[in-house]
mmCIF file of C-alpha atoms in Angstrom:
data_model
loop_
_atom_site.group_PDB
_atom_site.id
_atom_site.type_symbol
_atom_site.label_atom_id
_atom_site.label_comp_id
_atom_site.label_asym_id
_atom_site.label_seq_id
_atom_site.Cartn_x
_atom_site.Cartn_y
_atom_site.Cartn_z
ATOM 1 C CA UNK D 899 -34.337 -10.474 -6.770
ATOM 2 C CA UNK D 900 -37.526 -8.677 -8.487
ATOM 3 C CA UNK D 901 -38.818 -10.012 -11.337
ATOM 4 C CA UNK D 902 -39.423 -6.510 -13.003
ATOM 5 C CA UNK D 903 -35.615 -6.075 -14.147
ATOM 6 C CA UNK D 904 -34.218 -2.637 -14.938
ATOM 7 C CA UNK D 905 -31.378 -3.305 -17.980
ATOM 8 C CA UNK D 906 -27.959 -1.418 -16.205
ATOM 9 C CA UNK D 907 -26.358 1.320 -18.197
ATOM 10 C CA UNK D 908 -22.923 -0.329 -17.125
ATOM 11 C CA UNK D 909 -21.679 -2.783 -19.116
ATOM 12 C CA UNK D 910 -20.395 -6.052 -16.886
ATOM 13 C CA UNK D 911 -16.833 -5.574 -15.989
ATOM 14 C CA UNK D 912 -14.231 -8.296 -17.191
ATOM 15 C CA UNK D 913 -14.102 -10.058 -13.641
ATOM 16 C CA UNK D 914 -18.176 -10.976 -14.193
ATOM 17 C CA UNK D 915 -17.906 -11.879 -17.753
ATOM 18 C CA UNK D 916 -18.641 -15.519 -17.007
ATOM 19 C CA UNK D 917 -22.491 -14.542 -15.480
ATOM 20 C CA UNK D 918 -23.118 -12.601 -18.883
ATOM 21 C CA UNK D 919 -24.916 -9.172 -18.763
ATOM 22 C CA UNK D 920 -28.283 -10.300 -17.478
ATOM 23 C CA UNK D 921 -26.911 -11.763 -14.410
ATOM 24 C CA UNK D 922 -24.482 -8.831 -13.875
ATOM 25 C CA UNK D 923 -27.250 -6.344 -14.244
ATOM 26 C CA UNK D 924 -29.047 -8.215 -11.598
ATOM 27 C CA UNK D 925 -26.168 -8.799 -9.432
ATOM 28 C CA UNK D 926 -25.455 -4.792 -9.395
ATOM 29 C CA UNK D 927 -29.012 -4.001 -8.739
ATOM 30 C CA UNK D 928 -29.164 -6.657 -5.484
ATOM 31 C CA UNK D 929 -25.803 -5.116 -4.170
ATOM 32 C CA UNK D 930 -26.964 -1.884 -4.644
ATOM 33 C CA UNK D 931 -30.386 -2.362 -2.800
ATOM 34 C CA UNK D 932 -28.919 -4.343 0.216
ATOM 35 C CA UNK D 933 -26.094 -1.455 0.821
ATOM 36 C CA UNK D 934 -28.526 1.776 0.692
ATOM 37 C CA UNK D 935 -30.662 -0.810 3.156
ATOM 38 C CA UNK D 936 -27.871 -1.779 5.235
ATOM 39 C CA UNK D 937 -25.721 1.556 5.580
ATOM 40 C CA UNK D 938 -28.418 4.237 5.864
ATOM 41 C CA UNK D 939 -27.541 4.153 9.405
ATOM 42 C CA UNK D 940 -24.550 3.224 10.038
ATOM 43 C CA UNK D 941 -22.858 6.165 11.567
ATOM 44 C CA UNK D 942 -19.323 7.767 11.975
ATOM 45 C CA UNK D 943 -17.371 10.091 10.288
ATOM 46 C CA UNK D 944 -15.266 8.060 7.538
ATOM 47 C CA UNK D 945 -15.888 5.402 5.234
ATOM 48 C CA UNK D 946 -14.252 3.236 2.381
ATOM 49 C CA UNK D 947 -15.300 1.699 -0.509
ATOM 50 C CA UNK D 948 -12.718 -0.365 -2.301
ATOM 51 C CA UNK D 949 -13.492 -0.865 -5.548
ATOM 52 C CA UNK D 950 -16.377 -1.779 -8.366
ATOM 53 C CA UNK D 951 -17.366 1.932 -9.140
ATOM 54 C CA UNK D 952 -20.360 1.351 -10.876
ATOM 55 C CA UNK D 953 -21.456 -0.048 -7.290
ATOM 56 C CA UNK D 954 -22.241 3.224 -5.016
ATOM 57 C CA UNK D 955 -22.466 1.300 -1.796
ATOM 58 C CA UNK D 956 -22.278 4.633 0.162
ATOM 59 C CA UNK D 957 -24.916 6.932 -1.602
ATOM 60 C CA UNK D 958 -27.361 6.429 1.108
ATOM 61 C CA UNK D 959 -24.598 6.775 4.058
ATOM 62 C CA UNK D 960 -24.744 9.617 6.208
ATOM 63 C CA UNK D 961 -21.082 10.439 7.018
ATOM 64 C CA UNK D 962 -19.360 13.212 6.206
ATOM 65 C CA UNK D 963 -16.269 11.834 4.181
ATOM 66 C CA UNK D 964 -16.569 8.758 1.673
ATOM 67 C CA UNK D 965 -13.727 8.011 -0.288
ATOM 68 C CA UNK D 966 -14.135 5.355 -3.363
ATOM 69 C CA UNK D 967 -10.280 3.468 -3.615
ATOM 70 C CA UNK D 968 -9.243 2.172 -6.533
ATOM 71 C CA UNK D 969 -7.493 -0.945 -5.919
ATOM 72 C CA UNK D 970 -4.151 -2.791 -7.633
ATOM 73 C CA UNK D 971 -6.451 -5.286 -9.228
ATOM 74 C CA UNK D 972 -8.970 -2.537 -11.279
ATOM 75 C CA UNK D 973 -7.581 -1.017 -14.406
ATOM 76 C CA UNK D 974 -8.100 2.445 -15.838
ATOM 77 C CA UNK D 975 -7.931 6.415 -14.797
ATOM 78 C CA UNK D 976 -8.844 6.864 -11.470
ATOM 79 C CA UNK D 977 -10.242 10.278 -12.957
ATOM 80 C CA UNK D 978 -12.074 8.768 -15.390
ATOM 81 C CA UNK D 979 -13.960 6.404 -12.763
ATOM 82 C CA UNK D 980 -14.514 8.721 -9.906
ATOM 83 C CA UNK D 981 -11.339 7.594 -7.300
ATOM 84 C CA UNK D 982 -10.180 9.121 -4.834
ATOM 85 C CA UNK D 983 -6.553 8.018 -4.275
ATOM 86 C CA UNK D 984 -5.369 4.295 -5.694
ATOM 87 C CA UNK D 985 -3.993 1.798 -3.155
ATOM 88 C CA UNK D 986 -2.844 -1.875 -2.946
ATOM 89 C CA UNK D 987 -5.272 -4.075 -1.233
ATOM 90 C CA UNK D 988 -2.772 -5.812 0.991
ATOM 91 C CA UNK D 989 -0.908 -2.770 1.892
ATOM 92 C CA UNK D 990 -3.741 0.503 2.984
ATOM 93 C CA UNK D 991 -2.395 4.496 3.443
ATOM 94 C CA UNK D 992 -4.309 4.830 6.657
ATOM 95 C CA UNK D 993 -3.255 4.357 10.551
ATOM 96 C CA UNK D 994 -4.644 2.296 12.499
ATOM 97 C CA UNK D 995 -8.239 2.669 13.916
ATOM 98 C CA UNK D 996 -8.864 4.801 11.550
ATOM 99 C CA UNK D 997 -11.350 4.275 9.516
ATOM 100 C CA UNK D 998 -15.561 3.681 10.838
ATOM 101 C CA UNK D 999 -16.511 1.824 7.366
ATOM 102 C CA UNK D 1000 -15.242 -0.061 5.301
ATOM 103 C CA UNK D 1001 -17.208 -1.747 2.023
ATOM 104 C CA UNK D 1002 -15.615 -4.731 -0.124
ATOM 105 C CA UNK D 1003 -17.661 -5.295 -3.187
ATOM 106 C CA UNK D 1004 -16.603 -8.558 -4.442
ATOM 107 C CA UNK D 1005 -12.861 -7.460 -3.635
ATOM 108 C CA UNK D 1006 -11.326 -9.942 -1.771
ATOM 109 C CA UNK D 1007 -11.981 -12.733 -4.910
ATOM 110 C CA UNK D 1008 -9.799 -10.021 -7.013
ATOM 111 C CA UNK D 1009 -7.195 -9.599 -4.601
ATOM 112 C CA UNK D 1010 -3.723 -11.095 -4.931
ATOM 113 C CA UNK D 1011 -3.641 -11.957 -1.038
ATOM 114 C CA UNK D 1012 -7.246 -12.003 0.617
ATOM 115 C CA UNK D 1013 -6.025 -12.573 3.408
ATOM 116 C CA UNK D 1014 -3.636 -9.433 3.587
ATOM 117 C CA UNK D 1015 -6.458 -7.249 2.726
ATOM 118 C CA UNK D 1016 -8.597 -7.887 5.542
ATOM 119 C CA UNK D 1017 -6.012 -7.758 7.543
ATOM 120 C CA UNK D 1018 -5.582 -4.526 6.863
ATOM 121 C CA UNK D 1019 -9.521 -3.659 7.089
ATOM 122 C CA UNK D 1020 -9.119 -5.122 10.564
ATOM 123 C CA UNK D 1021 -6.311 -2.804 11.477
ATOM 124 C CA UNK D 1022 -7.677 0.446 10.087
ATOM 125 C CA UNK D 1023 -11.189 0.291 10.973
ATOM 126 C CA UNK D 1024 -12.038 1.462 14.664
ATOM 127 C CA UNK D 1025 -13.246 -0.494 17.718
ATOM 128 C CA UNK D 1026 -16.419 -1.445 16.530
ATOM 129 C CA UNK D 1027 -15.997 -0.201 12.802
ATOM 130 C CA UNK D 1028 -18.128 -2.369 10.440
ATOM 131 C CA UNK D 1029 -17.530 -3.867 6.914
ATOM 132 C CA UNK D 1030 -19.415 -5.159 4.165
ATOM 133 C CA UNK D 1031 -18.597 -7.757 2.390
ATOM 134 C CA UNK D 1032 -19.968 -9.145 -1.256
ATOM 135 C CA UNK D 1033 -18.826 -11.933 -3.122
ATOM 136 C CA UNK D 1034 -19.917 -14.853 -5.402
ATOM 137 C CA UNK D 1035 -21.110 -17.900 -3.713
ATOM 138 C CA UNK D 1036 -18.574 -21.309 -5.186
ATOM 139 C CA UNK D 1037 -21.422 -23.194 -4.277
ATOM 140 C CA UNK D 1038 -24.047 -21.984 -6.449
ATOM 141 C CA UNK D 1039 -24.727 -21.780 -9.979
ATOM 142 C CA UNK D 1040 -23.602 -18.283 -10.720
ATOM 143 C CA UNK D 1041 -20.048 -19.335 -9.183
ATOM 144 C CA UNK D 1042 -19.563 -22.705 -10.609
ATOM 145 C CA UNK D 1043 -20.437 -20.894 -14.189
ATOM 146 C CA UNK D 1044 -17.900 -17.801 -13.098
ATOM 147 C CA UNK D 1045 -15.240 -20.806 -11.837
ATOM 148 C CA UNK D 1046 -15.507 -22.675 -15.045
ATOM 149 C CA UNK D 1047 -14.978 -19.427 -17.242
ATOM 150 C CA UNK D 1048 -11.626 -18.122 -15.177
ATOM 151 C CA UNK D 1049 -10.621 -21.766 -15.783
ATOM 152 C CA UNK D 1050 -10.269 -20.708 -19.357
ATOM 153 C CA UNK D 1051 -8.807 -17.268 -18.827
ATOM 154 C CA UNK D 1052 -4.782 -17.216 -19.394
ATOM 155 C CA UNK D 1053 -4.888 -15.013 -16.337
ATOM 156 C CA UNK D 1054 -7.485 -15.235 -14.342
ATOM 157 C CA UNK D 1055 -9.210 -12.318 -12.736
ATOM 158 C CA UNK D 1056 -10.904 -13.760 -9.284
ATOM 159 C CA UNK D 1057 -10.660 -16.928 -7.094
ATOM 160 C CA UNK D 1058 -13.975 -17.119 -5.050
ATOM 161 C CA UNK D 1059 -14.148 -17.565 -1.672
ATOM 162 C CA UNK D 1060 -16.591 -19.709 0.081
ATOM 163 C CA UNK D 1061 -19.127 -18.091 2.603
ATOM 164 C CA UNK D 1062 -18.141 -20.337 5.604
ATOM 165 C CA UNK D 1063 -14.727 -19.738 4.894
ATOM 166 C CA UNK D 1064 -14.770 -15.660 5.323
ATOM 167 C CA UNK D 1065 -16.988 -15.918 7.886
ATOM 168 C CA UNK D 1066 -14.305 -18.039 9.510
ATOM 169 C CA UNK D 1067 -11.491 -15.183 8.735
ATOM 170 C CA UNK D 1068 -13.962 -12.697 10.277
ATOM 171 C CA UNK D 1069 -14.152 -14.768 13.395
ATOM 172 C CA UNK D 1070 -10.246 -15.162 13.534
ATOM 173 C CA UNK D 1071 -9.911 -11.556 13.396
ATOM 174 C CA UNK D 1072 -12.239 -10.440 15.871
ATOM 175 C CA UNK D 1073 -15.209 -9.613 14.058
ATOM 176 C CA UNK D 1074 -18.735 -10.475 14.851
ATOM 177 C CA UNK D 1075 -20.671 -11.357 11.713
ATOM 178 C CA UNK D 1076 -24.585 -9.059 12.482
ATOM 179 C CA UNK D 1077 -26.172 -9.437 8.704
ATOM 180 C CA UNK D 1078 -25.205 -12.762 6.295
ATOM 181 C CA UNK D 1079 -27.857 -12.655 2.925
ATOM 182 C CA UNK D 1080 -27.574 -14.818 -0.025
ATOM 183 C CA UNK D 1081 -29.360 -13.776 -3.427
ATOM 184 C CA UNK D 1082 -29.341 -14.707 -6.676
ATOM 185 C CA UNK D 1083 -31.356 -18.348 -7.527
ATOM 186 C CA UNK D 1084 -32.051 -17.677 -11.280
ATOM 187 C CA UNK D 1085 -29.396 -19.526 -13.200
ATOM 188 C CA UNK D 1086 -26.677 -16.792 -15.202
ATOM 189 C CA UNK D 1087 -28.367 -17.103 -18.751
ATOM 190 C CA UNK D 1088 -27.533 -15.033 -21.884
ATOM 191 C CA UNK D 1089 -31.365 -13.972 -22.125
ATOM 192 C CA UNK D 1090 -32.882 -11.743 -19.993
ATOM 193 C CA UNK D 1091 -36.681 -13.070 -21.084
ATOM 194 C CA UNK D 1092 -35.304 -16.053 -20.586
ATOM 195 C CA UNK D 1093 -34.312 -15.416 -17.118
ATOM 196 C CA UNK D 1094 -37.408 -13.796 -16.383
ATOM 197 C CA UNK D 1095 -39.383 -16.999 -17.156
ATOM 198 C CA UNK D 1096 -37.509 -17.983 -14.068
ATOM 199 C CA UNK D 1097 -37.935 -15.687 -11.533
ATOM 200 C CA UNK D 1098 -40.215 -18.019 -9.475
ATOM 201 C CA UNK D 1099 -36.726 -19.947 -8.570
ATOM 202 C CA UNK D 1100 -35.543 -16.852 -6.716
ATOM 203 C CA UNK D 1101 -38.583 -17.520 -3.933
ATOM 204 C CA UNK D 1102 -38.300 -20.962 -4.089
ATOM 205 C CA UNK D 1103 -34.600 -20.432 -3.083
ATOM 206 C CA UNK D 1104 -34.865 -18.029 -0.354
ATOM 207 C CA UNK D 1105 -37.186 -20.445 1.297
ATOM 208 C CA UNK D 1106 -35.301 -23.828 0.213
ATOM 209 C CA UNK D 1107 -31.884 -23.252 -0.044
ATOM 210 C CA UNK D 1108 -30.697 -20.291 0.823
ATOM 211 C CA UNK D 1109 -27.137 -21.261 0.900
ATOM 212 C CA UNK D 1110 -26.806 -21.796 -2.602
ATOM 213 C CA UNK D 1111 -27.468 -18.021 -3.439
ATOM 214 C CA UNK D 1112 -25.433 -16.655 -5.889
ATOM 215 C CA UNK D 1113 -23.891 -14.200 -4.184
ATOM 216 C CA UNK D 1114 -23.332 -13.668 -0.502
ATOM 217 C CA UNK D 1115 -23.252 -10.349 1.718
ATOM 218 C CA UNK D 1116 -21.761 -10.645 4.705
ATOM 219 C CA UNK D 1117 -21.785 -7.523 7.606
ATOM 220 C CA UNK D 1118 -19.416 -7.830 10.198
ATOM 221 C CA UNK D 1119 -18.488 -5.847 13.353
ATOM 222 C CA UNK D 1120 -15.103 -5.075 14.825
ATOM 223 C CA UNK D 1121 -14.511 -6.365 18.367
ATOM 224 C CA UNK D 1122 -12.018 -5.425 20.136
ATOM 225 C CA UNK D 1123 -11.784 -6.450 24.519
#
């Protein structure tokens, strides 16, 4: 991530309020840069996001129709955030092979039944649909810190899932995994000068251990025989 931060105008939702506002500023930023990279040209004529409206995954996407879903798991107006329609993860409005996109900003961590929900990508995307998936890496700093805060929460608002793991869900279901990046090195501090200071960990990361990013994307193709 670049060490010249830009301070978000969105303040972090209640799912990231164990990285602090720093880290979620940085966290949106990486997201957003990786999905205008990634989607540019990916081609067809609908696409999903489900999800994390500050995130606008599909800005840079070239299809005709995007639709942004508000899921069971995100309070407030759909109006008010920018929705299209409101669904339940584990249970989506369209047919089968459907669908040529489909974008999961850290929403299978929020969802009730993970599993369910990409199930249901898997049915309503088309033969060789794509989707992009974020989430927060268990095995870093930024999701041992997130882990320990939900641990506190009387409900808890996400249960991470490790990068090995989806990728093994992916493979179950028939997808081929093209793109896997990992960013995020600089531990989830309070101060942004603070995490600034530290910026030279993100390179030494990328290089060393890029595993232990703090968040994961993952882009996956469907297969079908």
């Amino acid at each position: 991530m670049e060490r010249s931060i830009i301070e978000s105008k969105y303040p972090a939702p209640p799912w990231q309020a164990g990285l602090g506002q720093p880290a979620a500023d940085r966290l949106l930023q990486w997201e957003q840069r990786q999905a205008d990279e990634l989607l540019a040209d990916v081609f067809g004529y609908h696409a999903v996001q489900l999800g994390w409206p500050q995130l606008d995954t599909l800005r840079a996407n070239r299809m005709p129709h995007h639709w942004l879903a508000q899921p069971e798991f995100e309070p407030g107006d759909p109006l008010q955030i920018g929705a299209h329609l409101q669904l339940d993860s584990r249970a989506w409005p369209w047919s089968a092979d459907s669908l040529d996109l489909v974008v999961l900003p850290h929403a299978l961590e929020r969802s009730a039944d993970p599993h369910a929900c990409l199930r249901e990508v898997a049915r309503v995307l088309i033969p060789e649909g794509q989707v992009l998936i974020t989430g927060l890496n268990p095995m870093s700093a930024w999701g041992l810190q997130q882990s320990r805060y939900e641990r506190r929460q009387p409900t808890p608002s996400s249960a991470l899932i490790g990068y090995r793991r989806l990728r093994d869900w992916l493979r179950l279901l028939g997808f081929e995994v093209q793109v896997s990046r990992f960013g995020g090195w600089t531990p989830a501090l309070s101060s942004e000068r603070w995490m600034q200071r530290l910026t030279c960990l993100e390179s030494w990361g990328q290089r060393w251990w890029p595993i232990l990013g703090g968040v994961y994307l993952i882009l996956a193709t469907k297969r079908v025989p």
